[in-house]
Amino acid sequence: MTITDGFVSVGQYLATRLLQLGVRHVFGLPGDFNLNLLDEMATVEGIEWVGSSNELNAAYSADGYARVGRCAGALVTTFGVGELSALNGIAGSFAEHVPVIHIGGLPARASMDSSAPLHHTLLDGDYGHFVRMFREVTVADAIIDEATAAGEIDRLLVAMISASKPVYLGVPLDVAKAPVSARSLDVPLAPLASDPHALSAFAVALSREFADARSLVVLAGPDIHRRGIERDVAELAELPGISIASQSGSKAILDESHPSSLGTYLGATTRNAESRARVDDAEHLVMIGTAFSDFTTGFFTHGYDPASAVELALDHARIGHAVYPGVRLDDAVRALRHAAELAPLQVGPVIEPVAAASRVTVEGDSALAHDSFWPEIQDWLEPDTTIAAEAGTAFYGVLDLDLPERSDLMGQPIWSSIGFTLPAIFGAMLARPDRRPVLFIGDGSAQLTIQELGHLYAYGRNPVVFLLDNDGYTVERKIQSPDARYQDIVRWNWDLVPAAFGADDISVLSASTSAELQTALSRARAADRGAFIRVVLPKYDAPRLLEVLARGISEVNKH
């Protein structure tokens, strides 16, 4: 990038700001209305363009990139057709508090001002349709011009990282090349700071709340990841008298072998009854960055009262009914640690762990089922792994595992859009190249976003994909009408799929028996370029947690 007389182009300014936030990959597709923008962004060293197979996949990849990269995600689409293809992915980021900037390349200002009947429009002269649609699933939006570009870009990015939610930026074709002052680039962007008076009052009240506390139980949620404060939470676990349970969207936020870990809390479906009781009966419960929904509470079978707990949220804190607006999550966790250090906490009994996936004795030629598949995976997983598990049999199978050290589980328990994880783990792989990506995805879900498989292998981070081939939508079969025609999918020849998408140099393996699975796992561990393993499972079989989940959904749907 060349700065001429203190000026850069709008595209260069935007790319530089993204770099300053830690974003080094931008996903998307080219279109005639964003080509100027892409050309300008390409002149900024350090930003890498990653072409996606479609805009929905680009949105999912940007989401996955932001979830594990402790920064943000970015995607660029073209006006109208490209933007709307990405809308579902942006809505998922909004629902699950993931900071993503969606940059739309728009027609030139003259065309929009004159209501020109251009392609990609609805031919009614209204160029505001699509930004109004995005207004429902973003925290801020702007269509910029030359005079406002720098300030509006900064405003949107600060809103994105402060709220940890998506924003929409529309860049007209001619504005992308317009010069703006580079002076602001010397001032780093930062999320909004805590209100100092509210933070001080909260810290005093928190110390008073825990003045006689003998123990604290923390329920850790996914917003801890959004703020990148996993280490702060891990340091809490080193204090005496503190136990930490995680929600499904933040599984293994504390290494599950840690003596302070209570594992994953899912209401009545929690694997360890003693862990569940420790949360539900806690004298002092602290909810840090939690998400409250049907899927995170075991269909509202939780036994704790959220209203009486201490809550540390992204932009406020609460002690019972007293709310402290403007207290940011980062500062609230530090205040919690200070209060805990002053409290008379005592080391309590360590909960005995419950075996993750009970091993079933089977003959080598026995057909695979979920109760024999997941114990093999438990033994195969290694430290330093990013695991993505698709909504359905995959996610609820992995939730019952104990993840190895320095590993994360990435899923989408709130939005639960099938097909999310394949593009998302591609984004996560680029954000965290120090971890091996491992994906578990069902055959029905994979058919939605399979186009991104080629990119996953082409970028060479040695990924392993487990394609759970169970002949259709097993989760829906468990909920209702298991033999209905709408539960079926077209059968694909999965062994040929990787090569069809350009991955003809990876290990393609199949396993329908225990012996075949053990062979496939051994070969996948040693693979140099990655592996694709088709795992044949019974149509009507499901992991323990999915059986419980499906019964819960079925009961709710009856009312």
XYZ file of C-alpha atoms in Angstrom:
559
model
C 0.000 0.000 0.000
C 1.252 3.438 -0.908
C 0.250 6.483 1.146
C 0.208 9.510 -1.159
C 0.255 12.933 0.534
C -1.280 11.410 3.648
C -4.156 9.752 1.780
C -5.164 6.159 1.056
C -8.137 4.761 -0.794
C -11.271 3.700 1.076
C -10.515 0.059 0.260
C -6.990 0.409 1.629
C -8.247 2.122 4.761
C -10.727 -0.680 5.413
C -8.146 -3.422 4.836
C -5.659 -1.720 7.160
C -8.223 -1.421 9.919
C -9.037 -5.121 9.588
C -5.354 -5.986 9.852
C -5.059 -3.894 12.989
C -7.868 -5.970 14.532
C -6.041 -9.215 13.726
C -8.021 -10.122 10.604
C -5.674 -11.550 7.984
C -8.113 -13.440 5.762
C -11.184 -12.066 4.008
C -13.729 -14.490 2.560
C -16.191 -13.945 -0.253
C -16.871 -13.932 -3.977
C -16.131 -11.337 -6.656
C -18.948 -9.520 -8.429
C -18.975 -6.548 -10.739
C -19.979 -4.141 -7.964
C -17.146 -5.107 -5.586
C -14.205 -5.411 -7.983
C -12.853 -1.925 -7.271
C -12.978 -2.663 -3.566
C -11.202 -6.002 -3.941
C -8.472 -4.447 -6.080
C -7.849 -1.719 -3.496
C -7.841 -4.120 -0.530
C -5.382 -6.376 -2.388
C -2.735 -3.643 -2.312
C -2.498 -3.889 1.490
C 0.185 -6.383 2.444
C -0.916 -8.915 5.037
C -4.534 -9.289 3.923
C -5.209 -12.534 2.054
C -8.273 -12.968 -0.128
C -9.946 -16.370 0.275
C -12.430 -17.119 -2.468
C -15.398 -19.116 -1.212
C -17.672 -21.386 -3.205
C -20.751 -19.321 -2.418
C -21.687 -16.408 -0.190
C -23.386 -18.516 2.491
C -20.209 -20.549 2.874
C -18.213 -17.301 3.044
C -20.378 -16.107 5.931
C -19.946 -19.436 7.738
C -16.169 -19.337 7.184
C -15.914 -15.791 8.513
C -17.926 -16.893 11.547
C -15.621 -19.860 12.228
C -12.569 -17.635 11.753
C -13.863 -15.200 14.378
C -14.879 -17.899 16.874
C -11.399 -19.341 17.327
C -9.188 -16.494 16.117
C -9.940 -14.138 19.008
C -10.423 -11.302 16.521
C -13.234 -10.919 13.996
C -14.349 -12.312 10.667
C -14.816 -10.494 7.366
C -16.536 -11.294 4.095
C -17.127 -9.374 0.879
C -20.109 -9.958 -1.404
C -21.681 -8.176 -4.315
C -24.934 -6.237 -4.188
C -28.280 -8.001 -3.848
C -27.753 -11.560 -4.986
C -24.530 -12.026 -3.083
C -25.687 -10.225 0.030
C -28.875 -12.211 0.412
C -27.046 -15.512 -0.036
C -24.977 -14.609 3.034
C -27.906 -13.474 5.178
C -28.482 -16.796 6.969
C -24.839 -16.971 8.007
C -24.895 -13.405 9.335
C -28.070 -14.169 11.304
C -26.289 -17.102 12.936
C -23.398 -14.847 13.918
C -25.874 -12.390 15.411
C -27.656 -15.091 17.409
C -24.402 -16.522 18.764
C -22.543 -13.249 19.414
C -19.835 -13.603 16.761
C -18.125 -10.406 15.483
C -18.265 -10.389 11.675
C -18.226 -7.508 9.210
C -20.215 -8.087 6.038
C -18.931 -5.772 3.312
C -21.236 -5.327 0.339
C -19.987 -3.906 -2.932
C -22.753 -1.585 -4.192
C -23.430 0.135 -7.518
C -21.914 3.577 -8.047
C -23.554 6.470 -6.222
C -24.784 8.035 -9.452
C -26.658 4.852 -10.353
C -28.264 4.620 -6.935
C -29.105 8.340 -6.762
C -30.844 8.155 -10.150
C -32.697 4.919 -9.247
C -31.189 3.289 -12.349
C -32.840 -0.066 -13.274
C -29.683 -2.161 -12.918
C -29.184 -5.909 -12.648
C -29.242 -7.391 -9.130
C -32.006 -4.928 -8.202
C -35.764 -5.402 -7.861
C -36.262 -2.845 -10.665
C -38.227 -0.516 -8.401
C -35.496 2.100 -7.969
C -35.156 1.406 -4.243
C -31.529 0.634 -3.380
C -32.229 0.350 0.334
C -34.031 -3.005 0.371
C -31.052 -5.113 1.305
C -29.449 -2.908 3.934
C -32.849 -2.772 5.656
C -32.927 -6.579 5.683
C -29.505 -6.717 7.309
C -30.563 -4.163 9.907
C -32.489 -6.945 11.673
C -29.370 -9.093 12.199
C -26.609 -6.523 12.707
C -25.831 -3.992 15.442
C -24.770 -1.220 13.080
C -24.814 -0.471 9.359
C -23.691 2.204 6.936
C -23.552 2.950 3.243
C -20.521 5.171 3.011
C -19.470 8.041 0.806
C -16.131 9.740 0.373
C -16.715 12.274 3.129
C -17.849 9.808 5.796
C -15.890 6.674 4.895
C -13.104 6.671 7.510
C -15.322 7.671 10.412
C -18.083 5.245 9.486
C -15.687 2.327 9.021
C -14.229 3.014 12.462
C -17.700 3.366 14.007
C -18.862 0.037 12.608
C -15.738 -1.850 13.642
C -15.908 -0.498 17.195
C -19.590 -1.456 17.372
C -18.733 -4.954 16.103
C -15.981 -5.689 18.621
C -17.873 -4.040 21.487
C -21.148 -5.918 21.001
C -19.506 -9.032 19.527
C -22.107 -9.081 16.787
C -22.126 -8.528 13.010
C -22.177 -5.187 11.215
C -22.996 -4.299 7.586
C -20.876 -1.956 5.469
C -22.016 -0.917 2.004
C -19.243 0.407 -0.259
C -20.384 1.922 -3.582
C -18.287 1.030 -6.610
C -16.826 4.525 -7.035
C -16.286 5.132 -3.313
C -13.957 2.127 -2.990
C -11.201 4.007 -4.861
C -11.870 7.439 -3.351
C -9.020 8.988 -1.275
C -9.398 9.452 2.478
C -6.997 10.711 5.112
C -4.736 8.036 6.589
C -4.228 10.049 9.787
C -6.813 8.096 11.808
C -4.974 4.836 11.166
C -2.401 5.857 13.784
C -5.083 5.536 16.488
C -5.886 1.871 17.257
C -9.491 0.803 17.552
C -10.641 -0.671 20.840
C -13.948 -1.922 22.238
C -15.947 0.405 24.423
C -14.567 0.685 27.940
C -16.514 -0.075 31.095
C -18.343 2.739 32.829
C -15.889 3.442 35.677
C -18.583 4.351 38.225
C -20.673 1.272 37.434
C -17.576 -0.952 37.538
C -16.502 0.435 40.895
C -19.976 -0.029 42.376
C -20.157 -3.563 41.001
C -16.758 -4.524 42.435
C -17.739 -3.281 45.895
C -21.098 -5.072 45.772
C -19.475 -8.277 44.530
C -16.958 -8.337 47.384
C -19.833 -7.800 49.800
C -21.839 -10.599 48.137
C -19.004 -13.102 48.604
C -17.781 -11.895 51.997
C -18.807 -15.156 53.684
C -18.646 -17.469 50.676
C -17.035 -20.868 51.199
C -17.327 -21.904 47.548
C -18.208 -20.491 44.137
C -19.552 -22.346 41.122
C -18.968 -20.780 37.710
C -21.141 -21.613 34.703
C -18.950 -20.618 31.752
C -20.592 -19.659 28.471
C -19.508 -19.009 24.878
C -19.083 -15.244 25.259
C -15.841 -15.989 27.106
C -14.482 -17.076 23.723
C -15.842 -13.934 22.063
C -13.818 -11.757 24.431
C -10.746 -14.009 24.299
C -10.571 -14.256 28.093
C -10.201 -18.020 28.370
C -6.962 -17.566 30.319
C -8.692 -15.344 32.886
C -11.279 -18.058 33.485
C -8.580 -20.714 33.726
C -6.824 -18.601 36.360
C -10.051 -18.509 38.376
C -9.956 -22.309 38.435
C -6.637 -22.191 40.289
C -8.213 -20.448 43.278
C -9.431 -22.650 46.136
C -13.153 -23.289 46.377
C -14.001 -22.498 42.733
C -15.545 -25.078 40.389
C -16.252 -24.438 36.711
C -18.893 -26.029 34.497
C -19.229 -25.138 30.830
C -22.166 -24.797 28.486
C -22.346 -26.755 25.256
C -21.128 -23.764 23.225
C -18.015 -23.463 25.387
C -17.170 -27.095 26.091
C -13.603 -27.610 27.333
C -13.125 -23.905 27.997
C -11.256 -25.338 30.986
C -9.304 -28.520 30.321
C -11.743 -31.245 31.286
C -9.062 -33.125 33.218
C -8.583 -30.143 35.545
C -9.627 -30.919 39.150
C -11.870 -27.817 39.185
C -13.749 -28.846 36.049
C -17.369 -29.950 36.390
C -17.601 -30.831 32.711
C -20.444 -29.748 30.449
C -23.715 -28.697 32.058
C -26.925 -29.592 30.193
C -29.616 -29.639 32.852
C -31.141 -33.056 33.422
C -29.060 -34.504 30.567
C -25.732 -33.641 32.243
C -23.565 -36.755 32.108
C -22.317 -36.459 35.681
C -25.177 -36.237 38.211
C -22.845 -34.847 40.878
C -21.682 -32.078 38.547
C -25.266 -31.191 37.777
C -26.100 -31.032 41.489
C -23.065 -28.823 42.137
C -24.424 -26.258 39.641
C -28.103 -26.530 40.518
C -27.546 -26.388 44.287
C -24.703 -23.856 44.310
C -24.746 -21.466 47.247
C -23.111 -18.893 44.975
C -23.504 -19.355 41.220
C -21.704 -17.039 38.786
C -22.768 -17.120 35.131
C -19.989 -15.813 32.878
C -20.907 -15.064 29.259
C -23.706 -17.622 29.225
C -26.451 -18.223 26.664
C -29.862 -19.247 27.985
C -31.961 -21.366 25.605
C -33.684 -24.721 25.229
C -30.574 -26.446 23.875
C -28.216 -25.061 26.551
C -30.412 -25.987 29.522
C -31.490 -29.503 28.568
C -34.887 -28.173 27.481
C -35.219 -26.013 30.562
C -34.494 -28.851 32.992
C -31.917 -26.685 34.782
C -32.316 -26.558 38.532
C -30.614 -23.224 39.212
C -32.392 -19.864 39.258
C -30.719 -17.468 36.799
C -32.406 -14.456 38.414
C -30.714 -15.063 41.770
C -27.252 -15.771 40.333
C -24.430 -13.348 39.632
C -24.297 -12.706 35.898
C -21.349 -11.330 33.948
C -22.505 -10.468 30.425
C -20.787 -8.778 27.498
C -22.032 -5.292 28.335
C -23.426 -5.437 31.856
C -23.178 -7.225 35.173
C -25.910 -8.264 37.576
C -26.035 -9.387 41.207
C -29.489 -10.785 41.796
C -31.851 -8.008 40.708
C -29.247 -5.243 40.819
C -27.993 -4.453 37.311
C -24.751 -2.598 36.540
C -25.018 -1.388 32.923
C -21.828 -0.612 31.079
C -19.657 -3.126 32.947
C -17.765 -5.043 30.277
C -17.185 -8.773 30.591
C -13.381 -8.509 30.717
C -13.445 -6.108 33.650
C -16.207 -8.011 35.420
C -14.144 -11.213 35.403
C -11.181 -9.363 36.889
C -13.471 -7.948 39.588
C -14.715 -11.463 40.252
C -11.202 -12.731 40.739
C -10.424 -9.933 43.181
C -13.590 -10.662 45.167
C -12.809 -14.386 45.180
C -9.298 -13.754 46.490
C -10.768 -11.805 49.410
C -13.479 -14.361 50.192
C -12.901 -17.202 52.697
C -13.151 -19.862 49.993
C -12.203 -23.398 50.959
C -11.133 -26.342 48.862
C -14.111 -28.619 48.395
C -14.335 -32.265 47.395
C -13.138 -33.090 43.881
C -15.853 -34.651 41.773
C -14.984 -38.061 40.431
C -15.148 -37.983 36.641
C -17.671 -40.093 34.787
C -16.261 -42.093 31.896
C -16.903 -40.194 28.685
C -18.018 -42.796 26.207
C -18.380 -46.232 27.707
C -16.565 -48.766 25.604
C -18.750 -51.485 24.182
C -17.162 -54.864 23.545
C -17.775 -55.727 19.904
C -16.325 -58.125 17.408
C -14.093 -56.654 14.745
C -16.581 -57.446 11.990
C -19.558 -56.061 13.925
C -21.444 -53.221 12.265
C -20.698 -49.808 13.701
C -23.221 -47.975 15.866
C -22.947 -44.789 17.905
C -22.175 -46.665 21.117
C -19.143 -48.281 19.476
C -18.076 -45.349 17.282
C -17.658 -42.559 19.856
C -15.464 -44.527 22.316
C -13.006 -45.106 19.450
C -13.009 -41.371 18.732
C -12.383 -40.634 22.414
C -9.160 -42.662 22.259
C -8.128 -41.236 18.873
C -8.393 -37.504 19.562
C -5.114 -35.774 20.368
C -4.240 -32.451 22.048
C -4.170 -29.230 20.007
C -7.243 -29.992 17.939
C -10.056 -27.780 16.701
C -13.108 -30.022 16.615
C -16.196 -28.962 14.699
C -19.374 -30.968 15.127
C -22.499 -30.430 13.062
C -25.923 -29.949 14.646
C -27.499 -33.382 15.135
C -25.801 -36.717 15.729
C -22.307 -35.226 15.420
C -22.612 -32.400 17.958
C -24.427 -34.457 20.562
C -22.016 -37.331 20.131
C -18.994 -35.105 20.715
C -20.580 -33.411 23.741
C -20.361 -36.696 25.642
C -16.598 -36.945 25.021
C -13.786 -35.560 27.155
C -11.760 -33.329 24.871
C -7.961 -33.462 24.992
C -5.816 -30.608 26.240
C -5.684 -27.334 24.319
C -8.637 -28.308 22.170
C -11.923 -26.582 21.383
C -15.322 -27.731 20.223
C -16.964 -25.523 17.624
C -20.669 -25.954 17.004
C -23.752 -23.814 16.617
C -26.113 -24.853 19.440
C -28.276 -21.717 19.323
C -28.798 -21.056 15.601
C -28.277 -24.727 14.627
C -28.150 -24.146 10.869
C -27.221 -27.427 9.244
C -24.192 -27.276 6.973
C -22.519 -24.602 9.113
C -19.511 -26.551 10.320
C -17.836 -27.501 7.041
C -17.163 -23.905 5.904
C -16.733 -22.817 9.534
C -13.896 -25.222 10.240
C -12.216 -24.028 7.055
C -12.254 -20.513 8.509
C -11.119 -21.802 11.903
C -8.254 -23.686 10.258
C -6.911 -20.446 8.768
C -7.296 -18.597 12.064
C -5.588 -21.312 14.149
C -3.025 -23.117 11.980
C -1.402 -24.454 15.165
C -4.312 -26.858 15.649
C -5.372 -29.809 13.543
C -8.950 -29.407 12.282
C -11.268 -32.387 12.773
C -14.843 -32.256 11.485
C -17.797 -34.522 12.280
C -20.732 -33.928 9.941
C -23.791 -35.894 8.856
C -24.520 -36.779 5.253
C -27.640 -34.612 5.098
C -25.892 -31.552 6.495
C -22.834 -32.020 4.298
C -24.922 -31.892 1.141
C -25.778 -28.254 1.900
C -22.220 -26.875 1.931
C -20.058 -29.629 0.433
C -18.600 -27.163 -2.104
C -16.187 -25.892 0.555
C -14.546 -29.310 0.934
C -12.086 -28.462 -1.829
C -10.941 -25.302 -0.060
C -10.595 -27.175 3.235
C -8.034 -29.572 1.773
C -6.408 -27.124 -0.666
C -5.134 -24.881 2.124
C -3.123 -27.758 3.572
C -3.643 -27.874 7.340
C -4.026 -31.679 7.349
C -7.761 -31.788 8.178
C -9.727 -34.931 8.958
C -13.404 -35.116 8.004
C -15.694 -37.778 9.438
C -18.734 -38.063 7.196
C -21.443 -39.764 9.283
C -23.359 -41.657 6.630
C -26.694 -42.557 8.214
C -28.919 -42.223 5.162
C -30.793 -39.019 5.866
C -31.932 -36.699 8.627
C -31.609 -38.843 11.727
C -32.327 -36.036 14.190
C -35.623 -35.296 12.438
C -36.474 -39.013 12.338
C -36.085 -39.065 16.112
C -38.450 -36.125 16.528
C -41.313 -37.198 14.290
C -42.351 -39.440 11.383
C -39.115 -41.454 11.086
C -40.081 -43.108 7.796
C -41.521 -40.052 6.062
C -40.160 -39.404 2.611
C -38.945 -35.940 3.606
C -36.415 -37.545 5.969
C -34.543 -39.122 3.048
C -31.748 -37.682 0.941
C -30.318 -38.673 -2.428
C -27.558 -41.210 -1.918
C -24.125 -39.900 -2.963
C -21.012 -41.877 -3.733
C -19.070 -40.230 -0.933
C -15.818 -42.023 -1.762
C -15.649 -40.034 -5.018
C -16.637 -36.659 -3.552
C -13.203 -35.411 -2.327
C -11.584 -35.941 -5.721
C -14.521 -34.236 -7.437
C -13.765 -31.127 -5.383
C -10.049 -31.179 -6.113
C -8.780 -33.200 -3.150
C -7.417 -36.154 -5.087
C -4.256 -36.523 -2.978
C -5.815 -37.200 0.434
C -6.633 -40.480 2.173
C -10.233 -41.455 1.403
C -11.385 -44.190 3.760
C -14.595 -45.990 4.658
C -15.611 -47.769 7.829
C -18.726 -49.799 8.479
C -17.271 -52.176 11.089
C -15.189 -51.709 14.219
C -12.124 -53.228 12.592
C -12.423 -50.969 9.545
C -12.787 -47.935 11.803
C -9.639 -48.762 13.753
C -7.709 -49.124 10.490
C -9.103 -45.850 9.165
C -8.255 -43.980 12.368
C -4.703 -45.274 12.296
C -4.221 -44.186 8.690
C -5.831 -40.786 9.337
C -3.483 -40.106 12.235
C -0.479 -40.657 9.964
C -1.904 -38.857 6.911
C 0.229 -36.045 5.508
C -2.420 -34.193 3.503
C -5.554 -34.989 5.435
C -8.205 -37.683 5.416
C -11.867 -38.123 4.557
C -13.531 -40.983 6.425
C -17.031 -42.159 5.560
C -18.480 -43.770 8.683
C -21.520 -45.935 7.986
C -24.012 -45.805 10.861
C -27.556 -47.161 11.233
C -30.350 -44.944 9.935
C -32.303 -44.916 13.205
C -29.391 -44.940 15.668
C -28.295 -41.846 17.627
C -26.034 -40.835 20.529
C -27.456 -40.645 24.048
C -27.799 -36.878 24.161
C -29.530 -36.667 20.799
C -32.124 -39.187 21.907
C -32.896 -36.976 24.908
C -32.864 -33.806 22.796
C -35.245 -35.270 20.242
C -37.692 -36.322 22.939
C -37.612 -32.794 24.326
C -38.286 -31.220 20.921
C -41.054 -33.736 20.248
C -42.779 -32.858 23.520
C -42.534 -29.127 22.863
C -43.895 -29.535 19.327
C -47.009 -31.287 20.644
C -48.156 -28.134 22.438
